[in-house]
XYZ file of C-alpha atoms in Angstrom:
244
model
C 120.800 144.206 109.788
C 119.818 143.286 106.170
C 123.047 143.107 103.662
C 123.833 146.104 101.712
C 126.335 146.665 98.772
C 129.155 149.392 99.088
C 132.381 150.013 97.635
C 135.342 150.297 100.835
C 139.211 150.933 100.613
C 141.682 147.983 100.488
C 143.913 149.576 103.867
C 146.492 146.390 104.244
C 147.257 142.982 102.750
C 149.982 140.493 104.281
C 150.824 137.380 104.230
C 150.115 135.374 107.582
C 151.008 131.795 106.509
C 152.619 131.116 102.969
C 148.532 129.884 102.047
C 146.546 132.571 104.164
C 146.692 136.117 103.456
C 144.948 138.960 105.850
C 143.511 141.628 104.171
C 142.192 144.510 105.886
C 139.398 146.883 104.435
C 137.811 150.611 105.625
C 134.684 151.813 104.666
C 131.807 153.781 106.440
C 131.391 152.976 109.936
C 127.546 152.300 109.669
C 127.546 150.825 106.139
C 129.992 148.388 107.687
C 128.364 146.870 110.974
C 127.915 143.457 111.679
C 127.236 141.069 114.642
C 130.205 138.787 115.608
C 130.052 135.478 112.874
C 129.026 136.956 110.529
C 130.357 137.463 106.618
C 130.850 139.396 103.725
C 130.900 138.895 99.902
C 133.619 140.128 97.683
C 132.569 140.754 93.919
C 135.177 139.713 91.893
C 132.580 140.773 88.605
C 129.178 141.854 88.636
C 128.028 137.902 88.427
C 130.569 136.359 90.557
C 130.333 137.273 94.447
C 132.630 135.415 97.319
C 131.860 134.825 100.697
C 134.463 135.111 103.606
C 133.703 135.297 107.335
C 134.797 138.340 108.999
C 137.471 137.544 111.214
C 137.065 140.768 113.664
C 134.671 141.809 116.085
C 132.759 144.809 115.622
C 134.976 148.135 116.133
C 132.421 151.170 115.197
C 135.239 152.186 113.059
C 134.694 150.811 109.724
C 137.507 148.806 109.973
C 137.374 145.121 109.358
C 139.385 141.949 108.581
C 139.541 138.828 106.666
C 141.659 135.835 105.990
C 142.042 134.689 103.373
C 143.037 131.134 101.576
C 145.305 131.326 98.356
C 144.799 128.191 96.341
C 146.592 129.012 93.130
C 144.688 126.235 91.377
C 141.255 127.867 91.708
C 140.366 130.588 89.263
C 138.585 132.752 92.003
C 140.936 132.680 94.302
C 143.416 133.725 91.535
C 141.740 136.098 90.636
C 141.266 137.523 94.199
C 144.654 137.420 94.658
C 145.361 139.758 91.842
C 142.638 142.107 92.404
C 144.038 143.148 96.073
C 147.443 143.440 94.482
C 146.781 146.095 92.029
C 143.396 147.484 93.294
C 142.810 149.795 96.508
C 138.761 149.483 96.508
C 136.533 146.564 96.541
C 132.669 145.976 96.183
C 131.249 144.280 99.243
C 128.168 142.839 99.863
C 127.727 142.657 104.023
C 126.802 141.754 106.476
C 125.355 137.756 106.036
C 125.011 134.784 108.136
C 122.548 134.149 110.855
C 125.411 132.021 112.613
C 126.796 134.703 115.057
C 126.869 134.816 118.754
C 124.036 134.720 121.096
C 124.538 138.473 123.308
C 121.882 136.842 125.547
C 123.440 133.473 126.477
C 126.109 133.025 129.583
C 126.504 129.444 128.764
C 130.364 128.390 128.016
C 131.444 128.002 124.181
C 132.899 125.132 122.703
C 134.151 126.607 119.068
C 135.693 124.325 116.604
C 137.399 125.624 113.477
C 139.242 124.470 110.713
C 142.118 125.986 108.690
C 140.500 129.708 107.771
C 137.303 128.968 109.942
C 139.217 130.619 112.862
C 138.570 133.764 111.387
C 134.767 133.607 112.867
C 136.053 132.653 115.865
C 138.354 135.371 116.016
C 135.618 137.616 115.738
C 133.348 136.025 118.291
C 135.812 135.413 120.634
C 136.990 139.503 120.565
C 133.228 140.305 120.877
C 133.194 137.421 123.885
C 136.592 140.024 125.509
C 134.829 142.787 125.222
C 131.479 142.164 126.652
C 131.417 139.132 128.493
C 134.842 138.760 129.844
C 134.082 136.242 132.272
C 132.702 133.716 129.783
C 134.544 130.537 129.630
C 135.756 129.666 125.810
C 137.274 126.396 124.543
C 138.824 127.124 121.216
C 139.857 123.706 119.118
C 141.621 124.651 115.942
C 142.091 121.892 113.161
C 144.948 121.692 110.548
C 146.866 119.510 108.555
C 149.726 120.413 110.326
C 151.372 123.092 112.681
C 152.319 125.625 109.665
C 148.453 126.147 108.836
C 147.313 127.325 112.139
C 148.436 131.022 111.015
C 147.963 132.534 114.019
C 148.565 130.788 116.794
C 150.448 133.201 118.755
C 147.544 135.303 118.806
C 145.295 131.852 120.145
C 147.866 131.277 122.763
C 148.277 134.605 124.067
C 144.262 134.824 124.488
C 145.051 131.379 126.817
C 147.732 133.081 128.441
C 146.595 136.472 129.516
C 142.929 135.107 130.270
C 141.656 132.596 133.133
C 138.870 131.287 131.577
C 139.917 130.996 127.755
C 141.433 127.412 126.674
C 143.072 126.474 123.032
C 143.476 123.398 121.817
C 145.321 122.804 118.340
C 144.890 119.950 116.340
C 146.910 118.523 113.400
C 146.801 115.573 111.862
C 150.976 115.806 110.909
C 152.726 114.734 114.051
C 153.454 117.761 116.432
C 156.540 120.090 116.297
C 158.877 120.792 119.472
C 158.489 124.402 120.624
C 155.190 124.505 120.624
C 154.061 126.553 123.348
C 152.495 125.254 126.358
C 150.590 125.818 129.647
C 147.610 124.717 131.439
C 145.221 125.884 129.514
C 146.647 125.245 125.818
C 146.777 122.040 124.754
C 147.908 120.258 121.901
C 146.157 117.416 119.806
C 147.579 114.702 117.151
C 144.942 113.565 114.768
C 141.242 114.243 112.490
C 139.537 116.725 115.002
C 136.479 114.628 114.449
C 138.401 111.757 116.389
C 140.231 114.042 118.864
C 136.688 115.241 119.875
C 134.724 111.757 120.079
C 137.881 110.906 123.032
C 137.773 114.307 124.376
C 134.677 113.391 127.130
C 133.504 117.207 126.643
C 130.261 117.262 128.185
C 128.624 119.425 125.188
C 125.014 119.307 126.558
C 126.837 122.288 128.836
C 128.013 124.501 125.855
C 127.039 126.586 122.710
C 128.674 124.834 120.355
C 129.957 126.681 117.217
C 131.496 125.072 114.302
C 133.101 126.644 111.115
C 135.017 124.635 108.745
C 133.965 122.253 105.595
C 130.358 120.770 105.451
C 132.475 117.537 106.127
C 134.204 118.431 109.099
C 131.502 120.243 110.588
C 128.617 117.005 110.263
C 131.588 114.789 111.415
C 132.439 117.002 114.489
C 128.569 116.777 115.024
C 128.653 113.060 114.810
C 131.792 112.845 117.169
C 129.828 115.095 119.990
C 126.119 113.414 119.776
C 126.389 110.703 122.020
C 128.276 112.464 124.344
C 125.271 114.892 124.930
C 125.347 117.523 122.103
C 122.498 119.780 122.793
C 121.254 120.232 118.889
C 119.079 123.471 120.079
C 122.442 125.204 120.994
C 124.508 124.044 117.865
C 125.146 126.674 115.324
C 127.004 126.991 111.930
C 127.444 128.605 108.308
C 126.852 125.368 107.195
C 123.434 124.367 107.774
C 122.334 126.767 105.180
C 124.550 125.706 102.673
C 124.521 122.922 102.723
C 122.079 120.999 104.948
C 122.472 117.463 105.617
């Protein structure tokens, strides 16, 4: 699918943390396909374009999601903050990214975000739901602390309702009571880069998706190589970014 620029509707914005905002758009079902890990740009002007992942699978409806990170010190996102207040169109530039998921593959995934980051998992893991129900997922979401993983009632109730689906958050603040709980979500205290070097994944058996700073992702990297990373099954935003 090569990227294409269109103008779609602005169709909800909420808050889903006090620091992440959702924001959902509509446009032309055609004009807005794109393969599961894959993002958009925003244009904010006609020089200044921003990139977010798409954080929802492919519908055939034209409908779409993002999440969003409000950091009031940064002119852009500012900016973008204001613009989805008072406007109800956007200029998009879609779809980009060649790290998406592999419709081919039946090996397990092992996908590690952090903070916004989830939102390409989200989409890959509804695209995962839909067409490959069976396939075992291990989620591990990083934050700061428990606040910033936004939606984590949504990450739990994939654990919950499905066998082979297993979520492990990760925060580096110590952990609050009432988390929820079960076999197959787990929780974490610490860098995710350490919680995965003493996790004894066996990675050589996964594809291995990563979304989250160039930092975090080389240091996740570094944490699963000697345990058997398979670097021909490793994918991320990243590497064309900003390659090590």
């Amino acid at each position: 699918m090569s990227a294409k620029t269109l103008t779609c509707q602005v169709t909800e914005v909420e808050d889903l943390n006090p620091d992440v905002f959702g924001v959902t758009l509509q446009g032309r079902a055609e004009a807005m396909r794109h393969a599961p890990g894959q993002y958009l740009e925003l244009g904010l002007d006609e020089q200044t374009w921003v990139p977010f992942s798409i954080a929802s699978a492919e519908r055939g409806d034209g409908r779409l999601e993002l999440h969003i990170q409000h950091w009031p010190e940064r002119d852009n996102s500012a900016r973008l903050r204001e613009l989805l207040q008072v406007a109800n169109q956007l200029t998009i530039r879609l779809p980009g990214g060649d790290c998406v998921l592999d419709p081919d593959s039946q090996r397990p995934l092992l996908l590690v975000a952090a903070g916004t980051g989830f939102s390409q998992m989200k989409a890959i893991i509804e695209a995962v739901l839909e067409h490959q129900p069976e396939r075992e997922i291990s989620l591990w979401w990083a934050a700061r602390e428990h606040r910033d993983l936004y939606l984590e009632p949504l990450a739990c109730q994939w654990a919950l309702e499905h066998d082979n689906i297993h979520f492990h958050a990760v925060t580096e603040m110590p952990l609050q009571e009432g988390m929820t709980s079960s076999e197959r979500i787990h929780h974490h205290q610490g860098r995710i880069d350490q919680v995965l070097a003493s996790a004894n994944l066996s990675p050589q058996d996964y594809d291995v998706y990563l979304s989250g700073s160039p930092g975090m992702v080389y240091a996740s990297i570094d944490a699963l190589a000697p345990q058997g990373l398979d670097q021909t099954r490793l994918f991320s935003d990243v590497f064309a970014y900003a390659p090590r």
